[in-house]
């Protein structure tokens, strides 16, 4: 399917979802509100865009993922994705990540870097939520951290911002191994955390120490572990294959809403 046809299919679906008549109107709405996800030409194309657009139109942007009680925390938390093996990460482990810093850059007024201690001084948020992997398993855990929206406020996100890109340690230079992105609606959502704690302790290494993204309204693979850099951007077109993340490059949906 060529680019225009694909776009037409998406906007036709959108017109239905939004209950508006006329493709031109649907296309204008889609562009205005960012309802075309970056992987809209991917192999899952139109269907994925529809899911994304329908969620964005039909559900409140601030709907929350379900939260659980302490007694519902899973006794076993499965792990997927090994810790980085590069020297830059390994040398931080013995010191308990005191020399680690998170770089926050891109479309922000004050590009910054934060130590773990600095992040821990920001207002603490915790949530007991469900994490589901695309492979079929899931678990409930408590996550402790700072809201991504708070950190974005500190650095001053510029008005052109559309996506936030997450780069873990194993990958300083996208698109080598891993990168993911979310849109501003999810980035600014109150349950989206930069998490440094899990079930009452520091985040264990297998679960992404010292810091991971928790975006509980999306599948596990959007929850990047071993964070090193957070970059605000207006486009992901020039990163990797331009599909918004390494999972999308493998054919999974960029928007993994649940
Ligand atoms: N850096 C990095 N982040 C990652 C992964 C990974 O391999 N590397 N795996 C992802 C996938 S597919 C899932 S399901 C979750 C698993 O998180 P967990 O190991 O804490 O259960 O982390 C996600 N974040
Ligand atoms: Mo996963």
Coordinates of C-alpha atoms and ligand atoms in Angstrom, one line a residue:
X1 CA 0.0 0.0 0.0
X2 CA 1.5 3.4 -0.9
X3 CA 1.8 6.2 1.6
X4 CA -1.3 8.2 0.5
X5 CA -3.5 5.1 0.4
X6 CA -2.4 4.1 3.9
X7 CA -3.1 7.5 5.2
X8 CA -6.5 7.4 3.6
X9 CA -7.3 4.1 5.3
X10 CA -6.3 5.6 8.6
X11 CA -8.3 8.7 8.2
X12 CA -11.3 6.8 7.0
X13 CA -11.2 4.8 10.2
X14 CA -10.7 7.9 12.1
X15 CA -13.7 9.5 10.6
X16 CA -15.7 6.5 11.8
X17 CA -14.1 6.6 15.3
X18 CA -14.6 10.3 15.7
X19 CA -18.1 10.3 14.2
X20 CA -17.2 13.0 11.9
X21 CA -18.0 13.1 8.2
X22 CA -15.6 13.8 5.5
X23 CA -12.0 12.6 5.1
X24 CA -10.7 16.1 5.0
X25 CA -12.1 16.9 8.4
X26 CA -10.8 13.7 9.8
X27 CA -7.4 14.3 8.3
X28 CA -7.3 17.8 9.7
X29 CA -8.3 16.5 13.2
X30 CA -5.7 13.8 13.0
X31 CA -2.9 16.2 12.1
X32 CA -4.0 18.8 14.6
X33 CA -4.1 16.4 17.6
X34 CA -1.3 14.2 16.6
X35 CA -3.5 11.1 16.0
X36 CA -1.3 9.6 13.4
X37 CA 1.3 7.5 15.3
X38 CA 4.9 7.4 13.9
X39 CA 4.6 3.8 12.8
X40 CA 1.6 4.4 10.6
X41 CA 3.3 2.9 7.6
X42 CA 4.5 -0.1 9.5
X43 CA 3.3 -3.6 8.7
X44 CA 0.5 -3.2 11.2
X45 CA -0.3 0.3 9.9
X46 CA -3.9 1.2 9.7
X47 CA -5.2 -0.9 12.5
X48 CA -2.6 0.4 14.9
X49 CA -3.4 4.0 14.0
X50 CA -7.0 3.3 14.6
X51 CA -6.4 1.8 18.0
X52 CA -4.2 4.8 18.9
X53 CA -6.6 7.4 17.5
X54 CA -9.7 5.7 19.0
X55 CA -8.0 5.7 22.4
X56 CA -7.0 9.3 22.1
X57 CA -10.4 10.4 20.9
X58 CA -12.8 8.2 22.8
X59 CA -11.1 7.9 26.2
X60 CA -10.2 10.7 28.4
X61 CA -6.5 11.7 28.0
X62 CA -6.3 11.5 31.7
X63 CA -7.9 8.1 32.2
X64 CA -5.8 6.1 34.7
X65 CA -4.4 2.6 34.7
X66 CA -5.9 0.5 37.5
X67 CA -4.1 0.6 40.8
X68 CA -4.0 -2.3 43.2
X69 CA -3.6 -2.9 46.9
X70 CA -0.4 -4.0 48.6
X71 CA -1.8 -7.5 49.2
X72 CA -2.2 -7.9 45.4
X73 CA 1.5 -7.4 44.7
X74 CA 2.8 -10.5 42.8
X75 CA 5.2 -12.8 44.7
X76 CA 7.2 -13.4 41.5
X77 CA 8.1 -10.6 39.1
X78 CA 9.4 -12.0 35.9
X79 CA 12.3 -10.3 34.0
X80 CA 12.7 -9.7 30.4
X81 CA 15.8 -8.0 29.0
X82 CA 19.3 -8.5 30.4
X83 CA 21.3 -5.7 32.1
X84 CA 23.8 -3.8 29.9
X85 CA 27.2 -5.3 29.6
X86 CA 29.1 -2.2 28.6
X87 CA 31.8 -0.8 30.8
X88 CA 30.0 2.6 31.2
X89 CA 27.2 0.8 33.0
X90 CA 29.2 -1.9 34.8
X91 CA 31.5 0.5 36.6
X92 CA 28.5 2.2 38.2
X93 CA 27.3 -0.9 39.9
X94 CA 29.8 -1.3 42.8
X95 CA 29.2 2.3 43.9
X96 CA 25.4 1.8 43.9
X97 CA 25.0 4.2 40.9
X98 CA 26.3 7.3 42.8
X99 CA 28.2 8.4 39.7
X100 CA 25.2 7.7 37.4
X101 CA 23.5 10.7 35.8
X102 CA 20.4 10.9 33.7
X103 CA 20.7 13.3 30.7
X104 CA 17.5 15.2 29.8
X105 CA 17.9 17.1 26.6
X106 CA 16.3 18.0 23.2
X107 CA 13.5 20.5 23.0
X108 CA 13.9 21.9 26.5
X109 CA 14.9 25.3 27.7
X110 CA 17.4 24.0 30.3
X111 CA 19.1 20.8 29.1
X112 CA 20.2 19.1 32.4
X113 CA 21.6 16.0 34.0
X114 CA 20.4 14.6 37.3
X115 CA 22.0 12.2 39.8
X116 CA 20.0 9.6 41.5
X117 CA 20.1 11.6 44.8
X118 CA 18.8 14.6 42.9
X119 CA 15.9 12.7 41.4
X120 CA 15.1 11.3 44.8
X121 CA 14.8 14.8 46.3
X122 CA 11.9 15.5 43.9
X123 CA 8.3 14.8 45.0
X124 CA 8.0 11.0 45.5
X125 CA 5.2 9.1 43.8
X126 CA 4.3 5.5 44.1
X127 CA 1.8 3.2 42.3
X128 CA 0.9 -0.4 42.4
X129 CA 0.1 -1.3 38.8
X130 CA 0.1 -4.2 36.4
X131 CA 2.9 -4.7 33.9
X132 CA 2.1 -6.9 30.9
X133 CA 4.6 -8.2 28.4
X134 CA 3.7 -8.8 24.8
X135 CA 4.9 -12.4 25.4
X136 CA 1.9 -13.1 27.6
X137 CA 3.0 -12.9 31.2
X138 CA 2.3 -10.1 33.7
X139 CA 2.8 -9.1 37.3
X140 CA 1.7 -6.5 39.8
X141 CA 4.3 -4.4 41.6
X142 CA 4.7 -1.2 43.4
X143 CA 6.8 1.4 41.6
X144 CA 8.4 4.4 43.3
X145 CA 9.8 7.4 41.5
X146 CA 9.3 10.9 40.3
X147 CA 6.7 11.9 37.7
X148 CA 8.2 12.4 34.3
X149 CA 6.0 15.5 34.0
X150 CA 7.8 17.0 37.1
X151 CA 11.2 16.5 35.5
X152 CA 10.0 17.9 32.2
X153 CA 8.8 20.9 34.1
X154 CA 12.2 21.4 35.7
X155 CA 13.9 21.4 32.3
X156 CA 11.2 23.4 30.7
X157 CA 9.7 21.5 27.7
X158 CA 9.3 23.8 24.6
X159 CA 5.9 24.2 23.0
X160 CA 6.9 22.2 19.8
X161 CA 7.5 19.0 21.9
X162 CA 5.6 16.0 20.5
X163 CA 7.5 13.0 21.7
X164 CA 9.8 11.9 24.5
X165 CA 12.5 9.4 23.5
X166 CA 14.1 7.0 26.0
X167 CA 17.6 5.7 25.6
X168 CA 19.0 3.0 27.9
X169 CA 22.6 2.4 28.7
X170 CA 23.2 -0.4 26.3
X171 CA 22.6 2.1 23.5
X172 CA 24.2 5.5 23.5
X173 CA 23.6 6.0 19.8
X174 CA 20.2 5.2 18.5
X175 CA 19.3 3.0 16.8
X176 CA 21.9 0.4 17.8
X177 CA 20.0 -1.8 20.2
X178 CA 17.1 -0.1 22.0
X179 CA 15.1 3.0 22.0
X180 CA 11.4 3.8 22.6
X181 CA 9.3 6.9 22.5
X182 CA 5.9 8.0 23.9
X183 CA 3.8 11.1 23.0
X184 CA 3.3 14.1 25.3
X185 CA -0.1 12.9 26.4
X186 CA 1.5 9.8 28.0
X187 CA 4.7 11.7 29.0
X188 CA 2.6 14.2 31.0
X189 CA 0.2 11.6 32.4
X190 CA 0.3 11.6 36.3
X191 CA 1.0 7.8 36.4
X192 CA 4.0 8.0 34.1
X193 CA 7.0 7.7 36.4
X194 CA 10.8 7.6 36.2
X195 CA 11.0 4.8 38.7
X196 CA 14.0 4.2 41.0
X197 CA 12.2 1.9 43.5
X198 CA 10.2 -1.3 43.4
X199 CA 8.3 -3.0 46.1
X200 CA 9.8 -0.9 48.9
X201 CA 13.5 -1.3 47.8
X202 CA 15.8 0.4 45.3
X203 CA 15.1 -0.8 41.7
X204 CA 16.8 -4.2 41.4
X205 CA 19.4 -4.5 38.5
X206 CA 17.3 -7.0 36.5
X207 CA 14.3 -4.7 36.6
X208 CA 16.3 -1.7 35.2
X209 CA 18.5 -0.1 37.9
X210 CA 19.1 2.6 38.6
X211 CA 16.1 4.1 36.7
X212 CA 13.4 2.9 34.4
X213 CA 10.3 4.3 32.7
X214 CA 6.9 3.2 34.1
X215 CA 4.1 4.0 31.7
X216 CA 1.4 1.7 33.1
X217 CA -1.1 2.4 30.4
X218 CA 1.1 0.7 27.8
X219 CA 2.7 -2.8 27.4
X220 CA 5.9 -3.8 29.0
X221 CA 8.2 -3.0 26.1
X222 CA 7.4 0.7 26.3
X223 CA 8.8 0.6 29.9
X224 CA 12.5 1.2 29.1
X225 CA 14.9 0.0 31.7
X226 CA 18.5 1.1 32.5
X227 CA 17.8 4.7 31.5
X228 CA 20.6 6.9 30.4
X229 CA 19.0 9.7 28.4
X230 CA 15.5 11.3 28.0
X231 CA 15.2 13.4 24.9
X232 CA 12.3 15.7 24.0
X233 CA 11.6 16.0 20.3
X234 CA 9.1 17.2 17.7
X235 CA 9.7 14.2 15.4
X236 CA 11.1 10.7 15.5
X237 CA 11.4 10.5 11.7
X238 CA 15.2 10.7 11.8
X239 CA 15.7 8.2 14.6
X240 CA 16.4 4.7 13.5
X241 CA 13.8 3.7 10.9
X242 CA 11.5 6.6 12.0
X243 CA 8.9 4.2 13.5
X244 CA 9.2 5.5 17.1
X245 CA 11.1 2.7 18.7
X246 CA 13.1 -0.5 18.3
X247 CA 10.0 -2.6 19.0
X248 CA 8.1 -0.9 16.2
X249 CA 11.1 -1.6 13.9
X250 CA 10.5 -5.2 14.7
X251 CA 6.8 -5.0 13.7
X252 CA 5.2 -4.3 17.1
X253 CA 2.8 -1.4 17.5
X254 CA 4.4 1.9 18.6
X255 CA 1.3 2.7 20.6
X256 CA 1.0 -0.3 23.0
X257 CA -2.0 1.0 25.0
X258 CA -3.8 -1.5 27.3
Ligands
LIG1 N1 16.6 -1.4 28.3 C1 15.7 -2.3 28.2 N2 14.4 -2.0 28.6 C2 13.4 -3.0 28.6 C3 13.7 -4.2 28.0 C4 15.0 -4.5 27.6 O1 15.3 -5.6 27.1 N3 16.0 -3.5 27.7 N4 12.7 -5.2 27.9 C5 11.3 -4.6 27.9 C6 10.2 -5.6 27.9 S1 9.9 -6.5 26.5 C7 9.5 -5.8 29.0 S2 8.1 -6.8 29.1 C8 9.8 -5.1 30.3 C9 10.2 -6.1 31.3 O2 10.4 -5.5 32.6 P1 10.9 -6.4 33.8 O3 12.1 -7.1 33.4 O4 11.1 -5.5 34.9 O5 9.7 -7.4 34.1 O6 10.9 -4.2 30.2 C10 11.1 -3.6 28.9 N5 12.2 -2.6 29.0
LIG2 MO1 7.9 -7.5 26.9

